[in-house]
Short mmCIF file of C-alpha atoms in Angstrom, two decimals:
data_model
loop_
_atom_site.label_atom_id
_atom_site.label_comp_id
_atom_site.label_asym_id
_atom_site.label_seq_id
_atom_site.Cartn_x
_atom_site.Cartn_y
_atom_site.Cartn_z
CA UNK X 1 14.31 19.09 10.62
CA UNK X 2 14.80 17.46 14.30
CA UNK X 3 12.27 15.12 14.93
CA UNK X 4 10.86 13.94 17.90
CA UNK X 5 9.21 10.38 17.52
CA UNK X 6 8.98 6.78 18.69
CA UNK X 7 7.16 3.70 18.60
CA UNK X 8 3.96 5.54 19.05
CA UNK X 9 0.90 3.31 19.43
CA UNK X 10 -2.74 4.79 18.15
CA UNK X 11 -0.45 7.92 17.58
CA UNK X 12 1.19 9.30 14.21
CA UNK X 13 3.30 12.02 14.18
CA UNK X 14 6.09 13.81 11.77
CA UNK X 15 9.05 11.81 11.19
CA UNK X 16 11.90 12.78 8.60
CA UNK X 17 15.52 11.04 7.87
CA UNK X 18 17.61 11.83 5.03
CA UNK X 19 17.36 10.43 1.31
CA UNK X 20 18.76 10.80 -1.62
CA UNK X 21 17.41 9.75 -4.62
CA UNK X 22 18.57 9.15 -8.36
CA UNK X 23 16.53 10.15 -11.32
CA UNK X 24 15.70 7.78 -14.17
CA UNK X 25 16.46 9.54 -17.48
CA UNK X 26 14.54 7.26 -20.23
CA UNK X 27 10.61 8.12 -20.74
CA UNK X 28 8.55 6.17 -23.34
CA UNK X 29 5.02 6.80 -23.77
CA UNK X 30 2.97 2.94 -23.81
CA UNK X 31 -0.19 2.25 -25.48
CA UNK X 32 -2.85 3.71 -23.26
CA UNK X 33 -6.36 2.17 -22.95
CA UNK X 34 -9.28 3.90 -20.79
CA UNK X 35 -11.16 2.29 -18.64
CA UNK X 36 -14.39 2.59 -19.42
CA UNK X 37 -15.34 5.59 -21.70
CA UNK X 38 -18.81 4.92 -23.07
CA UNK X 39 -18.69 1.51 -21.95
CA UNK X 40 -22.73 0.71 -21.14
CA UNK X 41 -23.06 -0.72 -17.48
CA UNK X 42 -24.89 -3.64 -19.17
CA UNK X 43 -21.88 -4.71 -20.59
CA UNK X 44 -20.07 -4.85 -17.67
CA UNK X 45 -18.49 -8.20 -15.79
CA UNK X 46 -19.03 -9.24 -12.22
CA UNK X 47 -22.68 -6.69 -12.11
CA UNK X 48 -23.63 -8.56 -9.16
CA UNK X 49 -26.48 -6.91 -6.74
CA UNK X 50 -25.52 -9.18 -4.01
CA UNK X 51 -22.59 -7.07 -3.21
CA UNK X 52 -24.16 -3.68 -3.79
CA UNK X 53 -23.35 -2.23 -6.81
CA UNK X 54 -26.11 -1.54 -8.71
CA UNK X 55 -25.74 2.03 -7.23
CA UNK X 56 -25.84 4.30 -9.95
CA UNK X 57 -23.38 6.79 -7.92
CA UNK X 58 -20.73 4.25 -7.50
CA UNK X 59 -20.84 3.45 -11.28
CA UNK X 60 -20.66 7.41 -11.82
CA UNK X 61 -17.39 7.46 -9.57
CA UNK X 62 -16.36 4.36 -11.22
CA UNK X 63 -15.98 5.17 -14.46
CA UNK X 64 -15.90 9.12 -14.27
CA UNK X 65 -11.88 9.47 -13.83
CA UNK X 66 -8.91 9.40 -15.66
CA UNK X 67 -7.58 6.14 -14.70
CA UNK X 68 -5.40 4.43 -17.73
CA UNK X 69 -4.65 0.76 -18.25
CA UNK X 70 -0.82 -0.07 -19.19
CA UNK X 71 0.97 -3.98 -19.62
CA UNK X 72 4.66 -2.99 -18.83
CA UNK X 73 7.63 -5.39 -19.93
CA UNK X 74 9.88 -6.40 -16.79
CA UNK X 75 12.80 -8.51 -16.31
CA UNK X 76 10.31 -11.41 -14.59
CA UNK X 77 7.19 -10.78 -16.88
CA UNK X 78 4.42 -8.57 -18.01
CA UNK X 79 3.23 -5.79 -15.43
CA UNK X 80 -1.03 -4.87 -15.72
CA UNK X 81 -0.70 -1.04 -13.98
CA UNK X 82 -3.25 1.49 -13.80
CA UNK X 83 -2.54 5.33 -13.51
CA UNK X 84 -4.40 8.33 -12.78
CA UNK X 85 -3.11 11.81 -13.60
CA UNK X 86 0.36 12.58 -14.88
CA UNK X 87 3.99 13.17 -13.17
CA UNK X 88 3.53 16.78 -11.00
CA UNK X 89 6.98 18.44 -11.08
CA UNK X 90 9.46 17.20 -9.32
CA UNK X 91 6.90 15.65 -7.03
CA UNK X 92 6.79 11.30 -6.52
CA UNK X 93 4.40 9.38 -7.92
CA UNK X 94 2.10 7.34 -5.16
CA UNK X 95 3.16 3.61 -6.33
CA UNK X 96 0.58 1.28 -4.68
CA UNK X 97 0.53 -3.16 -4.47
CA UNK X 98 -2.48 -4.75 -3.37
CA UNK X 99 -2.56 -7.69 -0.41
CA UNK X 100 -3.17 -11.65 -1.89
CA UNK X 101 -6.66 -11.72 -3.13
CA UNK X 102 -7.58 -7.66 -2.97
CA UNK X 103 -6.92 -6.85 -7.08
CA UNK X 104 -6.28 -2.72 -7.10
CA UNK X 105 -7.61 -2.02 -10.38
CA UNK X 106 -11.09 -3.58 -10.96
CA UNK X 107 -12.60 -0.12 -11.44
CA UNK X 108 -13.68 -2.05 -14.70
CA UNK X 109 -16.15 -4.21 -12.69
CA UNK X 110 -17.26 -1.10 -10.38
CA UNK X 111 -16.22 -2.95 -7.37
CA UNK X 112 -15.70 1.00 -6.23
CA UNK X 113 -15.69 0.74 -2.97
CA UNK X 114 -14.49 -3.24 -2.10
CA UNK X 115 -11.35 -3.31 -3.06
CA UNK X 116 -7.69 -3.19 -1.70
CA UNK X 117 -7.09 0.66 -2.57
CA UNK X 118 -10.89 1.72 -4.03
CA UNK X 119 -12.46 3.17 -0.68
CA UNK X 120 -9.17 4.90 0.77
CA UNK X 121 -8.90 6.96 -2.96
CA UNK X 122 -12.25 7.92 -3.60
CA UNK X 123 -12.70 9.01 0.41
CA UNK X 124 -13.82 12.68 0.28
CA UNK X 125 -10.32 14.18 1.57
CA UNK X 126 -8.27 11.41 -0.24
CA UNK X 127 -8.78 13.83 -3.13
CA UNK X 128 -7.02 17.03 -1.84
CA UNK X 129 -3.85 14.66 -1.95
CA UNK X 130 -4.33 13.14 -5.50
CA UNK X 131 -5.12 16.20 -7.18
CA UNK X 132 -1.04 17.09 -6.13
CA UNK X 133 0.47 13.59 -7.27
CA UNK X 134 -0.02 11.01 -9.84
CA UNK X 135 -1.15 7.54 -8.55
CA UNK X 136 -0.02 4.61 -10.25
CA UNK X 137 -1.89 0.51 -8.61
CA UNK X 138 0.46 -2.31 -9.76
CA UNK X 139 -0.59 -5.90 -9.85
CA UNK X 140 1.28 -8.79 -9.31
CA UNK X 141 1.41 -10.77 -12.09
CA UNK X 142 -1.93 -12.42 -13.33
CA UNK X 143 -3.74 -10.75 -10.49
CA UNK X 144 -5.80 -8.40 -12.58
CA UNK X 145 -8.94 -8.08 -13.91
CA UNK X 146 -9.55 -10.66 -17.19
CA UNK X 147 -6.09 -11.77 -16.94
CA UNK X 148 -5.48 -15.49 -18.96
CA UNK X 149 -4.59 -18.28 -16.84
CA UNK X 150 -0.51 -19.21 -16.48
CA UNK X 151 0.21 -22.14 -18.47
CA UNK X 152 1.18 -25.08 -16.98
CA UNK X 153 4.31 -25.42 -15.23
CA UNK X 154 4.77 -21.23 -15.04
CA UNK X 155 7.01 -20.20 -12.56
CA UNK X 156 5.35 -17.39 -10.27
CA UNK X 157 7.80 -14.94 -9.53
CA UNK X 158 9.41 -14.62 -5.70
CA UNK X 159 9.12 -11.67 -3.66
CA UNK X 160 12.36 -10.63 -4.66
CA UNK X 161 11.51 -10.78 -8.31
CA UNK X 162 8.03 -8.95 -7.59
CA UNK X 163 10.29 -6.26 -6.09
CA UNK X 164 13.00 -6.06 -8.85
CA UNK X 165 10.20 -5.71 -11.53
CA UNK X 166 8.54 -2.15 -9.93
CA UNK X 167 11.94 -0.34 -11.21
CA UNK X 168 11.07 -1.26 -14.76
CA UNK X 169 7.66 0.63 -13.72
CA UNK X 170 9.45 3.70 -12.33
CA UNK X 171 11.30 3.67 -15.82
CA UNK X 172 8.41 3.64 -17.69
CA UNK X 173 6.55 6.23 -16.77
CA UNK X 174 9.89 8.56 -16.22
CA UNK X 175 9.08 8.87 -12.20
CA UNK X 176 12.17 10.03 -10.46
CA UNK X 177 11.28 8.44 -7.32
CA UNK X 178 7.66 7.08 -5.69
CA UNK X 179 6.36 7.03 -2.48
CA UNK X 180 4.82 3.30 -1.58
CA UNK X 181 1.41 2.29 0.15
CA UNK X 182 1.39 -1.43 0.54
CA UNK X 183 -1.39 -3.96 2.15
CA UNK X 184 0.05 -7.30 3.69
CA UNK X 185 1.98 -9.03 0.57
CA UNK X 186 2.31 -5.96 -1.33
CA UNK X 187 3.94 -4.26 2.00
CA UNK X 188 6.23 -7.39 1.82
CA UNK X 189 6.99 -6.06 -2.13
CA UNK X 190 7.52 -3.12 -1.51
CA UNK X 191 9.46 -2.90 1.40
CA UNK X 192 12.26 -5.73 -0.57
CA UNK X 193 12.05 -3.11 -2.96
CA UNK X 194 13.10 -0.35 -0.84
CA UNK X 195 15.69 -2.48 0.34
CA UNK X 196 17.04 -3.17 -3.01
CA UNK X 197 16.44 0.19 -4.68
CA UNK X 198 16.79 2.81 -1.70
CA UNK X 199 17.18 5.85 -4.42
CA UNK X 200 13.41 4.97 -5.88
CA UNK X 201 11.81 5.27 -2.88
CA UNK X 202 11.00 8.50 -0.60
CA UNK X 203 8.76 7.07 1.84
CA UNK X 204 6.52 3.88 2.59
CA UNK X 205 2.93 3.13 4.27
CA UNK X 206 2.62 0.04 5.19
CA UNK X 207 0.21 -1.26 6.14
CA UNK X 208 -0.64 -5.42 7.34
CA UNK X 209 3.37 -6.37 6.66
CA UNK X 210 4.73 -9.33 8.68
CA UNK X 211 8.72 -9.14 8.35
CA UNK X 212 8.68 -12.53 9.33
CA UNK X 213 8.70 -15.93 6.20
CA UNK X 214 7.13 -18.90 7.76
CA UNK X 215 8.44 -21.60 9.95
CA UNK X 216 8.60 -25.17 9.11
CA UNK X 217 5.28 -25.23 11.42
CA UNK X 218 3.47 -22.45 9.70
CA UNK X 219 3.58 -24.26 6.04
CA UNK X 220 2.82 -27.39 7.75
CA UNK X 221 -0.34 -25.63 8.68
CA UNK X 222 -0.90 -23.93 5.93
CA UNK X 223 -0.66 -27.38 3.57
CA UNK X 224 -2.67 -29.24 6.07
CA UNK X 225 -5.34 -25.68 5.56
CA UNK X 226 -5.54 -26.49 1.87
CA UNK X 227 -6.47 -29.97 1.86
CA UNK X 228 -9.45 -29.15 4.13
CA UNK X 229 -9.93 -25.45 3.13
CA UNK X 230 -10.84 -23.62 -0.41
CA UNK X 231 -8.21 -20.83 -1.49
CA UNK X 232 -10.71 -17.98 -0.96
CA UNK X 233 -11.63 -19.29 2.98
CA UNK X 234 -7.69 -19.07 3.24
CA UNK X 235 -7.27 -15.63 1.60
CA UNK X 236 -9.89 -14.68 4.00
CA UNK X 237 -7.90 -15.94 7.32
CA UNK X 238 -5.11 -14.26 6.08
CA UNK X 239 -6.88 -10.58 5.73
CA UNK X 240 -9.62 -10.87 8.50
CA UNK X 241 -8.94 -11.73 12.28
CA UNK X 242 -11.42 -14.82 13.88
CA UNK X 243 -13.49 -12.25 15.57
CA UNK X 244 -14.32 -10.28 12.30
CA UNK X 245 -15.15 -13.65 10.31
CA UNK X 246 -17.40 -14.50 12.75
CA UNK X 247 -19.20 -10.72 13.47
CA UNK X 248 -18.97 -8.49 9.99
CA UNK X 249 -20.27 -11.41 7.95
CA UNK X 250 -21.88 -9.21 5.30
CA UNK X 251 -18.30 -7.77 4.93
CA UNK X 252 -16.80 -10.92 4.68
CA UNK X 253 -19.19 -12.49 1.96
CA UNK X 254 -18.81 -9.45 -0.28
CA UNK X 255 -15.10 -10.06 -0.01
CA UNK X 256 -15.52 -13.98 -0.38
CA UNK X 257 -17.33 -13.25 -3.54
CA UNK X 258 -15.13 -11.02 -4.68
CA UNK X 259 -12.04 -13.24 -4.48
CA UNK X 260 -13.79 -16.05 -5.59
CA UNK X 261 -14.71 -14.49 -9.05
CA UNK X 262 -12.93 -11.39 -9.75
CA UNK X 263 -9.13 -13.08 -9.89
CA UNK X 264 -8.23 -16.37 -11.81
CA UNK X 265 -8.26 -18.77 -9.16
CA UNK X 266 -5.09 -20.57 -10.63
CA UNK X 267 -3.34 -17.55 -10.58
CA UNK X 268 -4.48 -16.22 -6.77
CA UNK X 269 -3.04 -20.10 -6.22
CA UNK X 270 0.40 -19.59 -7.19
CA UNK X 271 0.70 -15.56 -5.51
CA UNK X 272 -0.90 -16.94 -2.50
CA UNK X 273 1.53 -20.48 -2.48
CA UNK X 274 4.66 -17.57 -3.10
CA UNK X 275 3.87 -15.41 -0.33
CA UNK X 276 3.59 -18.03 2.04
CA UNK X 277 7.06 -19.46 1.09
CA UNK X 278 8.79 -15.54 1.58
CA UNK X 279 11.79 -15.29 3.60
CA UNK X 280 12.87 -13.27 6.39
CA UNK X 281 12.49 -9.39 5.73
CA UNK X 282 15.91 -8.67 6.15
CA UNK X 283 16.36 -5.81 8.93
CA UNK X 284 17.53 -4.49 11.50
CA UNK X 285 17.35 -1.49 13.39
CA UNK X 286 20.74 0.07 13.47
CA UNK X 287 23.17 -0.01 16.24
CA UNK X 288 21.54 -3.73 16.80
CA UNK X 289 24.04 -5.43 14.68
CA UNK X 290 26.55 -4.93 12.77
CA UNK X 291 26.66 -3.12 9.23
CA UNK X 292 22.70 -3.77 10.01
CA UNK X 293 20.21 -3.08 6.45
CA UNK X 294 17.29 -1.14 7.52
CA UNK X 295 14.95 0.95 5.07
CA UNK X 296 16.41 4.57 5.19
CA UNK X 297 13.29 6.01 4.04
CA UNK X 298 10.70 7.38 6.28
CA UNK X 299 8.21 4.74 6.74
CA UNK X 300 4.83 4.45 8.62
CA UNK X 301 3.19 0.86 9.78
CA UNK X 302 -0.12 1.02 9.94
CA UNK X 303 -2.53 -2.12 11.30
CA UNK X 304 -5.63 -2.40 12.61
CA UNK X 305 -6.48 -3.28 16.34
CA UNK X 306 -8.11 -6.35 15.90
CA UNK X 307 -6.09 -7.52 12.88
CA UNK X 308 -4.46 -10.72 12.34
CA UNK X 309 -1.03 -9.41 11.43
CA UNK X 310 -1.12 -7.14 14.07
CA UNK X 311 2.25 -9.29 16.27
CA UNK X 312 3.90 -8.82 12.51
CA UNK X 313 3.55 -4.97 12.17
CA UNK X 314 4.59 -4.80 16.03
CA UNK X 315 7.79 -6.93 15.36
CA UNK X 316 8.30 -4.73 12.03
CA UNK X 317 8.39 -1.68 13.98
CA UNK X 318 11.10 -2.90 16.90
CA UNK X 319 13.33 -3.28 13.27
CA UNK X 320 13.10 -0.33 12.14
CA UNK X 321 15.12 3.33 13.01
CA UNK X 322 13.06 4.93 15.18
CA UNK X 323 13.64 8.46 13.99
CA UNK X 324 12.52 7.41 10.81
CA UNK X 325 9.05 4.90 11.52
CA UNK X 326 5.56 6.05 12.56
CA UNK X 327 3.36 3.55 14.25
CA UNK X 328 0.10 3.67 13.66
CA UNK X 329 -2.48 1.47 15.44
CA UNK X 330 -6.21 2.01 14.08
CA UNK X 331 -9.30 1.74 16.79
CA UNK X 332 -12.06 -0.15 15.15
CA UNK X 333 -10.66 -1.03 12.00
CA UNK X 334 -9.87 -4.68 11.75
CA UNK X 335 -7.75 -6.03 9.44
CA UNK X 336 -8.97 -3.67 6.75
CA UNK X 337 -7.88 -0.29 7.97
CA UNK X 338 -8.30 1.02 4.19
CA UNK X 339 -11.69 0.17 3.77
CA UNK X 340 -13.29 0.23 7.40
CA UNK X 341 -11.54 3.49 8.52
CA UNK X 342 -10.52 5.87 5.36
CA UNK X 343 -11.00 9.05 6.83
CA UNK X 344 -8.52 8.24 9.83
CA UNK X 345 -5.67 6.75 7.35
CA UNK X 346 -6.01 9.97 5.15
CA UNK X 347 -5.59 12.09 8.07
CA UNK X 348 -2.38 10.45 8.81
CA UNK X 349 -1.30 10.09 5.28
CA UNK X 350 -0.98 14.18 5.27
CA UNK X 351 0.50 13.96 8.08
CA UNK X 352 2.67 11.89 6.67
CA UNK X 353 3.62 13.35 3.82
CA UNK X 354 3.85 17.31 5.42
CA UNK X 355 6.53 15.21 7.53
CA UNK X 356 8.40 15.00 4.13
CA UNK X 357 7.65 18.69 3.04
CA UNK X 358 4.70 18.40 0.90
CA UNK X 359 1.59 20.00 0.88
CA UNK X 360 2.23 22.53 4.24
CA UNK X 361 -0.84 24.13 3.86
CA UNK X 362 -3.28 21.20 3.57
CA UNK X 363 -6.37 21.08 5.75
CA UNK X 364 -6.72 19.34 8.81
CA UNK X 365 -10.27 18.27 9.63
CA UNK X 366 -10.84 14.73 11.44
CA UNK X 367 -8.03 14.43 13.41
CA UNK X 368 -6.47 17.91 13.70
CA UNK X 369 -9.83 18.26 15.86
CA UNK X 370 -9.09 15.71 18.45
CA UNK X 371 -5.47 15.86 18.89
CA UNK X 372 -3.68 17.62 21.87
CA UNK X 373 -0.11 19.15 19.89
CA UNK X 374 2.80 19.55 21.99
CA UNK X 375 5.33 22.03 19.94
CA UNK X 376 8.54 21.53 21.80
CA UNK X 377 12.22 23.36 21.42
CA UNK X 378 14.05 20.61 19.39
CA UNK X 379 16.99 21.15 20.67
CA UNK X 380 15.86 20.47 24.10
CA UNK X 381 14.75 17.26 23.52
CA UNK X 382 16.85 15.56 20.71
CA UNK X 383 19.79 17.95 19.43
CA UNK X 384 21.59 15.10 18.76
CA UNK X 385 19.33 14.52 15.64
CA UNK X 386 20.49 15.87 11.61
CA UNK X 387 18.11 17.32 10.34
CA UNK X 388 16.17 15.64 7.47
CA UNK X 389 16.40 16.49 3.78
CA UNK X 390 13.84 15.25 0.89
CA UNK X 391 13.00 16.15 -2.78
CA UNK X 392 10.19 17.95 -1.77
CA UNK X 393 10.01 21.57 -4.00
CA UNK X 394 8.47 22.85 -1.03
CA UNK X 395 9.54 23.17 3.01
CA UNK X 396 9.31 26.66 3.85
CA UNK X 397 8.73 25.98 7.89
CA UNK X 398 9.50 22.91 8.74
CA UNK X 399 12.68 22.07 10.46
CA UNK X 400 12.42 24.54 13.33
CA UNK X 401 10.59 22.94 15.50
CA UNK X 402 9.22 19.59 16.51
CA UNK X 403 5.64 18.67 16.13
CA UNK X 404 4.42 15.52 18.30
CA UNK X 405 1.11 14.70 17.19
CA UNK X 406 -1.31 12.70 19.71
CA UNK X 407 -4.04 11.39 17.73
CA UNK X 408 -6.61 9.48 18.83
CA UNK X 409 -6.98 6.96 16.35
#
């Protein structure tokens, strides 16, 4: 397919580039445990009316799925991953790593709709994507629910490490390839990973990432922070802009509570003290240098217009092939975009994916009604353009014309 597409600002559009990936041949079946069948609610940790949840249809849609609980061996440690459904064909799983503080998997505690990932799955439309793919939520290491406290002295894996653990992952579960959604450090992850293993990944959302490791000013500040700050006021900083600490306090204070008492605070310490010591992303959009790495994947950043890593995801973009990157800047949604506007992200996750051949035929509802759709002769705009190839079993129609997308977002 041509494709038509820039740096588009509270736009998303259809964006391809070619991909190859490589297979992974061993499957072996772990020890599954699921969550919560027959569990009582009374038994459950963290029941806490102060942040909602007594809500006897959360706790239905809590505990009513399939999800599975697996502890995966890696190169750099144990892996705690949760997975819903099973491998569809030749289709990718949807791989997912949660931000510092925002565990993934605490279905357990029926925190259903406060988490990193919870209210962008369960979302009403979300499902006429996950019934097509299997989703699989890693945490980073001691980040999940229950998880014992590192012993003294551990060694908390870099981000490089983080990264070079999710092929043991892919391995595991026999996935041929995944497609990545990622929130702040677990965009970080995952785009290192694409980087290091381009033939694992199809395509990446993500969302919050800052390219950019911290100057010697930056971890001056953030010491000086945690001598007069506690880790969860500092988690907070990081995931919520000044503006929405001070205005969507009830927000806020469920989150506060939740990263004060869901995660091992030891643990949070030493992801949060690793994240802030990151390096450089390193990329660069070709042509800029030379024998410049970029992610050769189609990727779309996604932030929130009143988020504090919104100068990150801007810089991110102006690195990346612009055939190949969606920008994606979300009215109204803070530095939560998941969880404050899950109906807009979904819309532009099918875009997303129809840009890589799957699911043609899927219904457009919230934004299909308010966009203006320009179909253009591709050749008249950007001949110069190969058209795009992915493992998709499916992409009867696309690559004969271009499809801009205006959305107002």
């Amino acid at each position: 397919m041509k494709v038509l597409g820039h740096k588009i600002e509270l736009l998303t559009g259809l964006l391809l580039h070619d991909v190859t990936m490589a297979g992974l041949q061993e499957l072996r079946f772990p020890e599954e445990k699921p969550l919560l069948r027959g569990q009582d609610a009374a038994e459950l940790p963290f029941m806490n009316p102060a942040l909602g949840l007594e809500n006897s249809d959360t706790f239905l849609l809590a505990v009513d799925t399939d999800w599975k609980e697996h502890d995966i061996e890696t190169p750099y440690g144990l892996l705690h991953v949760v997975i819903r459904g099973s491998p569809k064909g030749n289709r990718p799983a949807i791989l997912t790593y949660h931000d510092v503080g925002l565990n993934p998997t605490a279905e357990s505690c029926v925190f259903a709709d406060k988490l990193c990932f919870n209210t962008f799955f369960n979302f009403e439309d979300m499902q006429e994507i996950t019934k097509h793919f299997v989703v699989c939520h890693v945490d980073a290491p001691g980040q999940q629910v229950g998880a014992s406290q590192f012993p003294q002295g551990y060694q908390f894996p870099s981000m490089e490490q983080l990264a070079a653990m999710l092929p043991s992952v892919v391995q595991h579960f026999g996935f041929k390839y995944v497609i990545g959604i990622g929130v702040g450090a677990g965009a970080y992850v995952l785009a290192k990973f694409a980087l290091i293993f381009p033939d694992l990944v199809e395509g990446l959302v993500l969302m919050n990432i800052d390219p950019n490791g911290k100057g010697w000013i930056d971890w001056a500040a953030t010491k000086l922070s945690g001598l007069t700050s506690t880790l969860p006021d500092m988690v907070l900083s990081h995931l919520f802009s000044q503006e929405e600490l001070v205005s969507n306090t009830e927000l806020v204070q469920s989150y506060r509570q939740q990263i004060g008492n869901v995660v091992n605070q030891a643990n949070l310490q030493l992801f949060w003290n690793m994240y802030n010591s990151r390096r450089d992303l390193d990329i660069n959009r070709p042509g800029m240098v030379p024998n410049a790495k970029t992610l050769r994947c189609p990727v779309m950043l996604v932030v929130g217009d009143n988020a504090p890593a919104e100068d990150g995801v801007v810089e991110c973009n102006s690195k990346l092939d612009p055939t190949t990157t969606t920008f994606l800047k979300m009215a109204d949604s803070g530095g939560l975009p998941q969880v404050t506007q899950p109906g807009k992200l979904t819309e532009a996750f099918k875009y997303f994916l129809q840009g890589m051949g799957y699911m043609p035929s899927a219904s457009m509802t919230r934004l299909a009604r308010s966009r203006t759709a320009s179909l253009t002769s591709a050749s008249s705009v950007d001949g110069s353009r190969p058209q795009a190839c992915t493992h998709s079993e499916s992409s009867e129609g696309l690559g004969q014309v271009n499809h801009t997308m205006e959305v107002s977002c």
